[in-house]
Amino acid sequence: MQKAVVESPKVALFATCVTDTLYPATARAVVTLLERLGCSVEFPLDQTCCGQMHFNTGYPDHARGLAGSYERTFAGYDAVIAPSGSCTGMVRDIHPQLGTTPAPTYELSEFLVDVLGVTDVGAYFPHRVTYHPTCHSLRMLGVGDKPLSLLRAVRGLDLVALPDAESCCGFGGTFALKNADTSTAMLSDKMRHVLDTGSEVLTAGDNSCLMHIGGGLSRLRTGVRTVHLAEILASTEEDPWSPATR
Amino acid sequence: MVTRNPVTWLGSPKFPDAARTALADTQLRSNLRKATGTIRGRRASAVGEMTDWEELRLAGQALKDEVLTNLDVYLERLEKSVTERGGVVHWARDAAEANEIVLRLVRETGADEVVKVKSMATAEIGLNEALEAGGVTAIETDLAELIVQLGNDRPSHILVPAIHRNRSEIREIFQREMPDVPEGLTDEPRVLAEAARAHLRRKFLSARVAVSGANFAVADTGSIVVLESEGNGRMCLTLPETLITVMGIEKLVPTWADLEVFLQLLPRSSTAERMNPYTSVWTGVTPGDGPQAFHLVLLDNGRTATLADTVGRQALRCIRCSACLNVCPVYERTGGESYGSVYPGPIGAILTPQLVDDPHDKQAASLPFASSLCGACYEVCPVRINIPEVLTHLRASSVTARGRTPESIAMSAAAWVFSSPSRYERAQKLASFARLLGRNGRITRLPGPGAAWTSSRDAPVPPKQSFRAWWKENRG
Amino acid sequence: MADARTEVLARIRSALGDRPAPVVVPRAYHHTGTGSLDLFAERVADYRATVHQVPADDLVALIASLLGTRRIVAPVDLPPPWLVPSVTWLPDSPPLGIDALDGADGVLTGCAVAIADTGTIVLDAGTTQGRRVLTLLPDYHLCVVFASQVAASVPEALARLDPVRPLTFISGPSATSDIELNRVEGVHGPRTLEVIIVRD
């Protein structure tokens, strides 16, 4: 395990509403991982949602109110870390357009690689894994191959390239409901590519996309599981990831 | 009462409904997957060999913004330079006015037939139908347009309107509809192209009037630029006595030198070539060479309304390359007809509703929602139109126009919950009861709007304890 | 009611009522290229045109061998040595009719400018090129390009051209991508393009 370049930075976790409510294991994994790397993590309890759903569905006024709450909640932190590329993109790109100045906010892999300067986080995850680069991580944030470099350093992990990886999975927030048929057509191609890799685990930096792809994989009883990148990186030989911990 | 803008086809269903039908067309799906997959790879390599691509994009964006910022100045400058070189400039507020002008000009020549170079502007205004109604036959000479016209079909792509047809369907259309179809026509692309050549040759040689669009017009010099591949454009721009060009008012570039940016951006973005086979440039009338009468029709048809929207106006930068269509995961699956307009795909989703300029047009209002906001379009756009930004902006306009709906009530409720941490926490506890719907760790059927989710996806079973609750218990 | 011109201009001025900020055009893209003659030859050939490179002294012999005894259209001002005797020349003087052009075997021209980066030839209806239609109807086009006419990049080529002349940029034989988005050569324009590069 590499040692973080920055000595015990004090950081805030923005869990995001989806992860907080539906995937608490991911947020717990972020805490475990960051503490292992020497960070002191705080979770300001005033946080709720970044307003992305409202903004992207055509309700910018509601989103503006939530952006204001975000600004107040995290004011004064040097770094806010979110286990989501799209929520980070919302905060970083859209909140300023809505007239707020949010604290510096990072997607998890960006924070690890760019701020802490680590790629080997001492993780152990003995499974065959493929990685889906979610659209907002890829195109709004430009995280590039940071998540892959983190995964490559995980012991025991058999990383398989996902064909046509950069194609959208079809989630798109309320798009998945408003254009459910088109969303499903996109999903089926994404699932086909995932299955082609023969992986047992699909990972990504966004639980909302994973909820969508995972929902499809589960519906078809494919036996492929979705696990957020944070949970893989938090897993160690002493305290390995298991479905029961979720 | 404003007349209906023909940029959308009358009677088209809203996008989700049209898409549902298209998604079930297995032949269409396969044709589109193949064609868009091919061009995506080729575009990536054509762009990849440029070391200054991003700099060209920035220049292209700025040049188009410069034109839009001073559009009145540049249009008057263009009008002056075209007129000085022997051309005649006409102005049209809308489709009907442009069609009337063209029909009148054709009638003045005494011709009852025109040959046409592929042009989005004339497709947008429904010129062919208007000419037909006035007793003038319009002959499309671009291969894909010809396929669409012969097949009595609708265009489904900006660059290749017949992209939804594969080679064997094209062969079938030619055999059925081409009066002079050669014996033993195969589905070999070369043979099909040869059939089109033979079919149109006489038409070109006898045509007295041609109608074209324009890719660019140089304000300073009055030069008009058309990029094409087949040579049908050169035929139309060179052989007839009269040339009528219909051009959207946003197609300007300030100076001749500025074309150096667009002649690099456009071919690589559209057909993935270093340069398209033919580019024609003409300025007014050249004695002894080409048409001796030249008319330029400047078309508004919703463009000034688009210009008035400070966020949406960037759609007017579009140079109609169609790169955004080719990379769009929605377009790739639904095809162009689902958009109900000559402008499909991501650019169509932002341009069409703005040109229609009627927030109560439900079909047009459905278009900005036809995107997962994946951003692939913005990434390839040679003039850096931030399509996702305009999509969300137009979604907001559509929401405002709809007023109070079940969705807006739910969104307000959600915002109300999220605006208070304690309400949010209570809602999380309530949501965790949904785990009672779970069977074997899955929820296969949700009630209400959630049913659209579980039509094809299981929903996650909410945990007993949210992260927040865990934190309070263990760390708080 | 105002006329269309007045109304459209008024609509534009009202649409720009927010007074958008003046635009500064960043021009950090390459203005000059490094494209060589060899690159030009390679890129023309990429379009499936045939390319020959000869020293100036061998030009006439090559023209003779390529054209053989065919019936070839000649712009009025071709250099006399190019008019090799084996060919049946169809001079454009008086101007050839459409049918004569359509019936010819080919056309021989020079060019105004060429572009190495893109493998493009530009005709401006000037000396050795003639009217635009001459290079359109015959099915075969033989074009002579002198090394000095080859610009490395698109910006350098445009700077050498006079935009008010009728211009035709030619990059390979006529082609289409309209069938399944793959390029096939040979539609309405000349189906065969042959280029002679003269190293001077």
PDB file of N, CA and C in Angstrom, chain A residues 17 20-21 23-24 27-28 35 41 43 45-49 54 56-59 62 66 135-136 139 168 172 175-176 178-179 181-186 189 212 215 218-219 221, chain B residues 15-16 19-20 23 29 329 333 369 371-375 379 392 395-396 399 407-408 411-412 415 418 421 424 428 442 444 453-454 456-458 460 463 465-468 470-471 475:
ATOM      1  N   CYS A  17     -27.837  10.997  -2.179  1.00  0.00           N
ATOM      2  CA  CYS A  17     -29.096  10.457  -1.642  1.00  0.00           C
ATOM      3  C   CYS A  17     -29.298   8.998  -2.025  1.00  0.00           C
ATOM      4  N   ASP A  20     -26.780   6.907   0.166  1.00  0.00           N
ATOM      5  CA  ASP A  20     -27.183   7.000   1.571  1.00  0.00           C
ATOM      6  C   ASP A  20     -28.408   6.119   1.839  1.00  0.00           C
ATOM      7  N   THR A  21     -29.389   6.218   0.946  1.00  0.00           N
ATOM      8  CA  THR A  21     -30.665   5.550   1.189  1.00  0.00           C
ATOM      9  C   THR A  21     -30.663   4.082   0.773  1.00  0.00           C
ATOM     10  N   TYR A  23     -27.764   2.253  -0.794  1.00  0.00           N
ATOM     11  CA  TYR A  23     -26.498   1.504  -0.807  1.00  0.00           C
ATOM     12  C   TYR A  23     -25.564   1.964   0.310  1.00  0.00           C
ATOM     13  N   PRO A  24     -25.995   1.864   1.554  1.00  0.00           N
ATOM     14  CA  PRO A  24     -25.154   2.376   2.652  1.00  0.00           C
ATOM     15  C   PRO A  24     -23.787   1.694   2.706  1.00  0.00           C
ATOM     16  N   ALA A  27     -21.120   3.818   1.117  1.00  0.00           N
ATOM     17  CA  ALA A  27     -20.671   4.965   1.914  1.00  0.00           C
ATOM     18  C   ALA A  27     -19.792   4.495   3.070  1.00  0.00           C
ATOM     19  N   ARG A  28     -20.166   3.370   3.678  1.00  0.00           N
ATOM     20  CA  ARG A  28     -19.324   2.841   4.761  1.00  0.00           C
ATOM     21  C   ARG A  28     -17.946   2.466   4.216  1.00  0.00           C
ATOM     22  N   GLU A  35     -10.168   6.364   5.808  1.00  0.00           N
ATOM     23  CA  GLU A  35      -9.518   6.323   7.120  1.00  0.00           C
ATOM     24  C   GLU A  35      -8.255   5.457   7.062  1.00  0.00           C
ATOM     25  N   VAL A  41     -12.461  11.581   8.377  1.00  0.00           N
ATOM     26  CA  VAL A  41     -13.666  11.781   7.566  1.00  0.00           C
ATOM     27  C   VAL A  41     -14.810  12.300   8.425  1.00  0.00           C
ATOM     28  N   PHE A  43     -19.019  13.479   8.296  1.00  0.00           N
ATOM     29  CA  PHE A  43     -20.255  13.333   7.522  1.00  0.00           C
ATOM     30  C   PHE A  43     -21.259  14.370   8.034  1.00  0.00           C
ATOM     31  N   LEU A  45     -24.392  16.136   8.799  1.00  0.00           N
ATOM     32  CA  LEU A  45     -25.725  15.533   8.757  1.00  0.00           C
ATOM     33  C   LEU A  45     -26.771  16.397   8.057  1.00  0.00           C
ATOM     34  N   ASP A  46     -26.397  17.627   7.698  1.00  0.00           N
ATOM     35  CA  ASP A  46     -27.358  18.472   6.996  1.00  0.00           C
ATOM     36  C   ASP A  46     -27.465  18.125   5.506  1.00  0.00           C
ATOM     37  N   GLN A  47     -26.604  17.237   5.038  1.00  0.00           N
ATOM     38  CA  GLN A  47     -26.604  16.953   3.598  1.00  0.00           C
ATOM     39  C   GLN A  47     -27.815  16.113   3.194  1.00  0.00           C
ATOM     40  N   THR A  48     -28.303  16.376   1.975  1.00  0.00           N
ATOM     41  CA  THR A  48     -29.376  15.533   1.427  1.00  0.00           C
ATOM     42  C   THR A  48     -29.043  15.141  -0.015  1.00  0.00           C
ATOM     43  N   CYS A  49     -29.406  16.008  -0.959  1.00  0.00           N
ATOM     44  CA  CYS A  49     -29.313  15.633  -2.381  1.00  0.00           C
ATOM     45  C   CYS A  49     -28.733  16.814  -3.144  1.00  0.00           C
ATOM     46  N   HIS A  54     -33.656  16.894 -10.196  1.00  0.00           N
ATOM     47  CA  HIS A  54     -34.508  18.047 -10.486  1.00  0.00           C
ATOM     48  C   HIS A  54     -33.976  18.837 -11.669  1.00  0.00           C
ATOM     49  N   ASN A  56     -31.901  17.945 -14.116  1.00  0.00           N
ATOM     50  CA  ASN A  56     -31.909  17.241 -15.403  1.00  0.00           C
ATOM     51  C   ASN A  56     -33.310  16.969 -15.924  1.00  0.00           C
ATOM     52  N   THR A  57     -34.307  17.017 -15.056  1.00  0.00           N
ATOM     53  CA  THR A  57     -35.669  16.754 -15.507  1.00  0.00           C
ATOM     54  C   THR A  57     -36.396  18.043 -15.868  1.00  0.00           C
ATOM     55  N   GLY A  58     -35.767  19.184 -15.622  1.00  0.00           N
ATOM     56  CA  GLY A  58     -36.390  20.436 -16.032  1.00  0.00           C
ATOM     57  C   GLY A  58     -36.918  21.273 -14.879  1.00  0.00           C
ATOM     58  N   TYR A  59     -36.385  21.034 -13.671  1.00  0.00           N
ATOM     59  CA  TYR A  59     -36.825  21.795 -12.496  1.00  0.00           C
ATOM     60  C   TYR A  59     -35.638  22.529 -11.858  1.00  0.00           C
ATOM     61  N   HIS A  62     -35.980  24.140  -8.209  1.00  0.00           N
ATOM     62  CA  HIS A  62     -35.819  23.220  -7.075  1.00  0.00           C
ATOM     63  C   HIS A  62     -34.341  22.889  -6.880  1.00  0.00           C
ATOM     64  N   LEU A  66     -31.529  23.241  -3.601  1.00  0.00           N
ATOM     65  CA  LEU A  66     -30.695  22.161  -3.071  1.00  0.00           C
ATOM     66  C   LEU A  66     -29.208  22.499  -3.205  1.00  0.00           C
ATOM     67  N   CYS A 135     -20.942   7.712 -17.781  1.00  0.00           N
ATOM     68  CA  CYS A 135     -20.813   8.828 -18.734  1.00  0.00           C
ATOM     69  C   CYS A 135     -20.331  10.116 -18.079  1.00  0.00           C
ATOM     70  N   HIS A 136     -20.886  10.430 -16.913  1.00  0.00           N
ATOM     71  CA  HIS A 136     -20.517  11.718 -16.321  1.00  0.00           C
ATOM     72  C   HIS A 136     -19.099  11.695 -15.741  1.00  0.00           C
ATOM     73  N   ARG A 139     -17.096  11.917 -19.172  1.00  0.00           N
ATOM     74  CA  ARG A 139     -17.172  13.096 -20.041  1.00  0.00           C
ATOM     75  C   ARG A 139     -17.307  14.413 -19.288  1.00  0.00           C
ATOM     76  N   CYS A 168     -23.154   4.600 -23.243  1.00  0.00           N
ATOM     77  CA  CYS A 168     -24.050   4.823 -22.095  1.00  0.00           C
ATOM     78  C   CYS A 168     -24.860   3.559 -21.809  1.00  0.00           C
ATOM     79  N   GLY A 172     -29.581   7.424 -17.266  1.00  0.00           N
ATOM     80  CA  GLY A 172     -30.011   8.796 -17.564  1.00  0.00           C
ATOM     81  C   GLY A 172     -31.060   9.360 -16.634  1.00  0.00           C
ATOM     82  N   PHE A 175     -34.819   9.644 -17.514  1.00  0.00           N
ATOM     83  CA  PHE A 175     -34.859   9.072 -18.867  1.00  0.00           C
ATOM     84  C   PHE A 175     -35.266   7.596 -18.805  1.00  0.00           C
ATOM     85  N   ALA A 176     -34.776   6.897 -17.763  1.00  0.00           N
ATOM     86  CA  ALA A 176     -35.053   5.468 -17.625  1.00  0.00           C
ATOM     87  C   ALA A 176     -36.551   5.203 -17.453  1.00  0.00           C
ATOM     88  N   LYS A 178     -39.068   7.865 -18.427  1.00  0.00           N
ATOM     89  CA  LYS A 178     -39.783   8.569 -19.496  1.00  0.00           C
ATOM     90  C   LYS A 178     -39.592   7.898 -20.848  1.00  0.00           C
ATOM     91  N   ASN A 179     -38.421   7.346 -21.054  1.00  0.00           N
ATOM     92  CA  ASN A 179     -38.140   6.637 -22.298  1.00  0.00           C
ATOM     93  C   ASN A 179     -37.675   5.224 -21.952  1.00  0.00           C
ATOM     94  N   ASP A 181     -38.437   2.299 -22.908  1.00  0.00           N
ATOM     95  CA  ASP A 181     -38.128   1.326 -23.962  1.00  0.00           C
ATOM     96  C   ASP A 181     -36.732   1.553 -24.539  1.00  0.00           C
ATOM     97  N   THR A 182     -36.407   2.815 -24.825  1.00  0.00           N
ATOM     98  CA  THR A 182     -35.087   3.120 -25.363  1.00  0.00           C
ATOM     99  C   THR A 182     -34.018   2.819 -24.315  1.00  0.00           C
ATOM    100  N   SER A 183     -34.305   3.168 -23.075  1.00  0.00           N
ATOM    101  CA  SER A 183     -33.378   2.894 -21.978  1.00  0.00           C
ATOM    102  C   SER A 183     -33.089   1.396 -21.888  1.00  0.00           C
ATOM    103  N   THR A 184     -34.123   0.603 -22.032  1.00  0.00           N
ATOM    104  CA  THR A 184     -33.960  -0.852 -21.954  1.00  0.00           C
ATOM    105  C   THR A 184     -33.147  -1.385 -23.134  1.00  0.00           C
ATOM    106  N   ALA A 185     -33.363  -0.786 -24.314  1.00  0.00           N
ATOM    107  CA  ALA A 185     -32.587  -1.227 -25.481  1.00  0.00           C
ATOM    108  C   ALA A 185     -31.102  -0.955 -25.264  1.00  0.00           C
ATOM    109  N   MET A 186     -30.796   0.181 -24.638  1.00  0.00           N
ATOM    110  CA  MET A 186     -29.395   0.504 -24.355  1.00  0.00           C
ATOM    111  C   MET A 186     -28.854  -0.439 -23.285  1.00  0.00           C
ATOM    112  N   ASP A 189     -27.805  -3.953 -24.559  1.00  0.00           N
ATOM    113  CA  ASP A 189     -26.475  -4.027 -25.184  1.00  0.00           C
ATOM    114  C   ASP A 189     -25.376  -3.977 -24.127  1.00  0.00           C
ATOM    115  N   HIS A 212     -29.237   0.521 -12.290  1.00  0.00           N
ATOM    116  CA  HIS A 212     -29.897   0.261 -13.578  1.00  0.00           C
ATOM    117  C   HIS A 212     -29.354  -1.025 -14.212  1.00  0.00           C
ATOM    118  N   GLY A 215     -30.054  -3.952 -12.000  1.00  0.00           N
ATOM    119  CA  GLY A 215     -31.465  -4.328 -12.041  1.00  0.00           C
ATOM    120  C   GLY A 215     -31.769  -5.214 -13.236  1.00  0.00           C
ATOM    121  N   SER A 218     -30.022  -8.664 -12.717  1.00  0.00           N
ATOM    122  CA  SER A 218     -30.769  -9.444 -11.739  1.00  0.00           C
ATOM    123  C   SER A 218     -32.060  -9.994 -12.349  1.00  0.00           C
ATOM    124  N   ARG A 219     -32.749  -9.116 -13.118  1.00  0.00           N
ATOM    125  CA  ARG A 219     -34.007  -9.560 -13.734  1.00  0.00           C
ATOM    126  C   ARG A 219     -33.783 -10.791 -14.611  1.00  0.00           C
ATOM    127  N   ARG A 221     -31.468 -12.953 -14.194  1.00  0.00           N
ATOM    128  CA  ARG A 221     -30.798 -14.009 -13.407  1.00  0.00           C
ATOM    129  C   ARG A 221     -29.427 -14.355 -13.993  1.00  0.00           C
TER     130      ARG A 221
ATOM    131  N   PHE B  15     -41.983  11.366 -28.897  1.00  0.00           N
ATOM    132  CA  PHE B  15     -40.794  10.531 -29.066  1.00  0.00           C
ATOM    133  C   PHE B  15     -40.905   9.143 -28.421  1.00  0.00           C
ATOM    134  N   PRO B  16     -41.326   9.040 -27.154  1.00  0.00           N
ATOM    135  CA  PRO B  16     -41.320   7.701 -26.548  1.00  0.00           C
ATOM    136  C   PRO B  16     -42.195   6.708 -27.315  1.00  0.00           C
ATOM    137  N   ALA B  19     -40.495   5.916 -30.668  1.00  0.00           N
ATOM    138  CA  ALA B  19     -39.318   5.084 -30.416  1.00  0.00           C
ATOM    139  C   ALA B  19     -39.727   3.636 -30.154  1.00  0.00           C
ATOM    140  N   ARG B  20     -40.825   3.465 -29.439  1.00  0.00           N
ATOM    141  CA  ARG B  20     -41.274   2.100 -29.124  1.00  0.00           C
ATOM    142  C   ARG B  20     -41.477   1.303 -30.408  1.00  0.00           C
ATOM    143  N   LEU B  23     -38.019   0.679 -32.141  1.00  0.00           N
ATOM    144  CA  LEU B  23     -37.166  -0.280 -31.436  1.00  0.00           C
ATOM    145  C   LEU B  23     -37.534  -1.724 -31.788  1.00  0.00           C
ATOM    146  N   ARG B  29     -32.893  -1.734 -36.672  1.00  0.00           N
ATOM    147  CA  ARG B  29     -31.900  -1.792 -35.597  1.00  0.00           C
ATOM    148  C   ARG B  29     -30.562  -2.280 -36.139  1.00  0.00           C
ATOM    149  N   PRO B 329     -26.307   7.117 -28.453  1.00  0.00           N
ATOM    150  CA  PRO B 329     -26.840   5.777 -28.176  1.00  0.00           C
ATOM    151  C   PRO B 329     -28.358   5.708 -28.358  1.00  0.00           C
ATOM    152  N   ARG B 333     -30.382   3.485 -31.710  1.00  0.00           N
ATOM    153  CA  ARG B 333     -31.396   2.456 -31.502  1.00  0.00           C
ATOM    154  C   ARG B 333     -32.770   2.820 -32.051  1.00  0.00           C
ATOM    155  N   PHE B 369     -36.300  15.429 -24.090  1.00  0.00           N
ATOM    156  CA  PHE B 369     -36.231  14.352 -23.091  1.00  0.00           C
ATOM    157  C   PHE B 369     -35.700  13.055 -23.702  1.00  0.00           C
ATOM    158  N   SER B 371     -32.998  11.783 -24.409  1.00  0.00           N
ATOM    159  CA  SER B 371     -31.550  11.709 -24.220  1.00  0.00           C
ATOM    160  C   SER B 371     -31.249  11.254 -22.811  1.00  0.00           C
ATOM    161  N   SER B 372     -30.209  10.426 -22.684  1.00  0.00           N
ATOM    162  CA  SER B 372     -29.766  10.020 -21.350  1.00  0.00           C
ATOM    163  C   SER B 372     -28.729  11.006 -20.815  1.00  0.00           C
ATOM    164  N   LEU B 373     -28.488  12.080 -21.559  1.00  0.00           N
ATOM    165  CA  LEU B 373     -27.504  13.106 -21.173  1.00  0.00           C
ATOM    166  C   LEU B 373     -26.106  12.514 -21.017  1.00  0.00           C
ATOM    167  N   CYS B 374     -25.781  11.556 -21.871  1.00  0.00           N
ATOM    168  CA  CYS B 374     -24.482  10.888 -21.726  1.00  0.00           C
ATOM    169  C   CYS B 374     -23.336  11.781 -22.186  1.00  0.00           C
ATOM    170  N   GLY B 375     -23.640  12.783 -23.023  1.00  0.00           N
ATOM    171  CA  GLY B 375     -22.621  13.761 -23.388  1.00  0.00           C
ATOM    172  C   GLY B 375     -21.732  13.370 -24.559  1.00  0.00           C
ATOM    173  N   GLU B 379     -19.044  15.861 -26.969  1.00  0.00           N
ATOM    174  CA  GLU B 379     -17.642  15.478 -27.125  1.00  0.00           C
ATOM    175  C   GLU B 379     -17.193  15.503 -28.590  1.00  0.00           C
ATOM    176  N   THR B 392     -31.215  20.241 -21.121  1.00  0.00           N
ATOM    177  CA  THR B 392     -31.818  20.476 -19.810  1.00  0.00           C
ATOM    178  C   THR B 392     -32.510  21.846 -19.777  1.00  0.00           C
ATOM    179  N   ARG B 395     -35.769  21.322 -21.455  1.00  0.00           N
ATOM    180  CA  ARG B 395     -36.646  20.543 -20.578  1.00  0.00           C
ATOM    181  C   ARG B 395     -37.342  21.479 -19.597  1.00  0.00           C
ATOM    182  N   ALA B 396     -36.575  22.420 -19.071  1.00  0.00           N
ATOM    183  CA  ALA B 396     -37.154  23.355 -18.114  1.00  0.00           C
ATOM    184  C   ALA B 396     -38.252  24.200 -18.778  1.00  0.00           C
ATOM    185  N   VAL B 399     -41.293  22.023 -19.056  1.00  0.00           N
ATOM    186  CA  VAL B 399     -41.930  21.843 -17.749  1.00  0.00           C
ATOM    187  C   VAL B 399     -42.756  23.088 -17.401  1.00  0.00           C
ATOM    188  N   GLU B 407     -46.238  14.954 -12.310  1.00  0.00           N
ATOM    189  CA  GLU B 407     -44.784  14.957 -12.167  1.00  0.00           C
ATOM    190  C   GLU B 407     -44.298  16.190 -11.408  1.00  0.00           C
ATOM    191  N   SER B 408     -44.850  17.350 -11.765  1.00  0.00           N
ATOM    192  CA  SER B 408     -44.361  18.574 -11.113  1.00  0.00           C
ATOM    193  C   SER B 408     -44.715  18.559  -9.631  1.00  0.00           C
ATOM    194  N   MET B 411     -42.209  16.290  -8.030  1.00  0.00           N
ATOM    195  CA  MET B 411     -40.897  16.937  -7.969  1.00  0.00           C
ATOM    196  C   MET B 411     -40.860  17.993  -6.852  1.00  0.00           C
ATOM    197  N   SER B 412     -41.957  18.711  -6.714  1.00  0.00           N
ATOM    198  CA  SER B 412     -42.015  19.684  -5.626  1.00  0.00           C
ATOM    199  C   SER B 412     -41.953  18.983  -4.281  1.00  0.00           C
ATOM    200  N   ALA B 415     -38.449  17.885  -3.643  1.00  0.00           N
ATOM    201  CA  ALA B 415     -37.605  19.030  -3.270  1.00  0.00           C
ATOM    202  C   ALA B 415     -37.897  19.458  -1.840  1.00  0.00           C
ATOM    203  N   PHE B 418     -36.143  16.960   0.373  1.00  0.00           N
ATOM    204  CA  PHE B 418     -34.676  17.127   0.361  1.00  0.00           C
ATOM    205  C   PHE B 418     -34.238  18.440   1.017  1.00  0.00           C
ATOM    206  N   PRO B 421     -33.159  18.146   6.292  1.00  0.00           N
ATOM    207  CA  PRO B 421     -32.539  16.875   6.670  1.00  0.00           C
ATOM    208  C   PRO B 421     -33.463  15.988   7.510  1.00  0.00           C
ATOM    209  N   TYR B 424     -36.023  14.459   5.229  1.00  0.00           N
ATOM    210  CA  TYR B 424     -35.301  13.488   4.386  1.00  0.00           C
ATOM    211  C   TYR B 424     -35.094  12.183   5.159  1.00  0.00           C
ATOM    212  N   GLN B 428     -36.486   8.483   4.347  1.00  0.00           N
ATOM    213  CA  GLN B 428     -35.626   7.297   4.197  1.00  0.00           C
ATOM    214  C   GLN B 428     -36.194   6.122   4.992  1.00  0.00           C
ATOM    215  N   ARG B 442     -34.867  -9.203  -4.146  1.00  0.00           N
ATOM    216  CA  ARG B 442     -35.162  -8.428  -5.350  1.00  0.00           C
ATOM    217  C   ARG B 442     -36.567  -7.864  -5.270  1.00  0.00           C
ATOM    218  N   THR B 444     -39.392  -7.042  -7.941  1.00  0.00           N
ATOM    219  CA  THR B 444     -39.633  -7.229  -9.372  1.00  0.00           C
ATOM    220  C   THR B 444     -40.793  -6.386  -9.877  1.00  0.00           C
ATOM    221  N   TRP B 453     -39.899   1.374 -14.323  1.00  0.00           N
ATOM    222  CA  TRP B 453     -38.582   0.848 -13.973  1.00  0.00           C
ATOM    223  C   TRP B 453     -38.600  -0.684 -13.988  1.00  0.00           C
ATOM    224  N   THR B 454     -39.559  -1.236 -13.253  1.00  0.00           N
ATOM    225  CA  THR B 454     -39.554  -2.700 -13.103  1.00  0.00           C
ATOM    226  C   THR B 454     -40.102  -3.420 -14.337  1.00  0.00           C
ATOM    227  N   SER B 456     -38.457  -3.696 -16.899  1.00  0.00           N
ATOM    228  CA  SER B 456     -37.312  -4.438 -17.442  1.00  0.00           C
ATOM    229  C   SER B 456     -36.186  -4.607 -16.431  1.00  0.00           C
ATOM    230  N   ARG B 457     -36.330  -4.004 -15.237  1.00  0.00           N
ATOM    231  CA  ARG B 457     -35.237  -4.038 -14.268  1.00  0.00           C
ATOM    232  C   ARG B 457     -35.784  -4.358 -12.890  1.00  0.00           C
ATOM    233  N   ASP B 458     -35.074  -5.157 -12.126  1.00  0.00           N
ATOM    234  CA  ASP B 458     -35.420  -5.300 -10.725  1.00  0.00           C
ATOM    235  C   ASP B 458     -35.028  -4.013 -10.015  1.00  0.00           C
ATOM    236  N   PRO B 460     -33.660  -2.251  -6.395  1.00  0.00           N
ATOM    237  CA  PRO B 460     -32.911  -2.692  -5.218  1.00  0.00           C
ATOM    238  C   PRO B 460     -33.822  -2.737  -3.985  1.00  0.00           C
ATOM    239  N   PRO B 463     -32.137  -1.045   2.288  1.00  0.00           N
ATOM    240  CA  PRO B 463     -31.579  -1.664   3.490  1.00  0.00           C
ATOM    241  C   PRO B 463     -32.400  -1.272   4.710  1.00  0.00           C
ATOM    242  N   GLN B 465     -31.173  -0.052   7.337  1.00  0.00           N
ATOM    243  CA  GLN B 465     -30.595   1.157   7.919  1.00  0.00           C
ATOM    244  C   GLN B 465     -29.892   1.971   6.837  1.00  0.00           C
ATOM    245  N   SER B 466     -30.241   3.241   6.742  1.00  0.00           N
ATOM    246  CA  SER B 466     -29.538   4.102   5.794  1.00  0.00           C
ATOM    247  C   SER B 466     -28.119   4.339   6.315  1.00  0.00           C
ATOM    248  N   PHE B 467     -27.290   4.905   5.445  1.00  0.00           N
ATOM    249  CA  PHE B 467     -25.928   5.229   5.901  1.00  0.00           C
ATOM    250  C   PHE B 467     -25.978   6.252   7.033  1.00  0.00           C
ATOM    251  N   ARG B 468     -26.848   7.235   6.840  1.00  0.00           N
ATOM    252  CA  ARG B 468     -26.986   8.299   7.835  1.00  0.00           C
ATOM    253  C   ARG B 468     -27.321   7.716   9.220  1.00  0.00           C
ATOM    254  N   TRP B 470     -26.704   4.707  10.222  1.00  0.00           N
ATOM    255  CA  TRP B 470     -25.531   3.971  10.690  1.00  0.00           C
ATOM    256  C   TRP B 470     -24.507   4.928  11.302  1.00  0.00           C
ATOM    257  N   TRP B 471     -24.293   6.045  10.603  1.00  0.00           N
ATOM    258  CA  TRP B 471     -23.305   7.032  11.066  1.00  0.00           C
ATOM    259  C   TRP B 471     -23.700   7.571  12.439  1.00  0.00           C
ATOM    260  N   ARG B 475     -20.979   6.739  14.802  1.00  0.00           N
ATOM    261  CA  ARG B 475     -19.995   7.823  14.790  1.00  0.00           C
ATOM    262  C   ARG B 475     -20.526   9.125  15.371  1.00  0.00           C
TER     263      ARG B 475
END
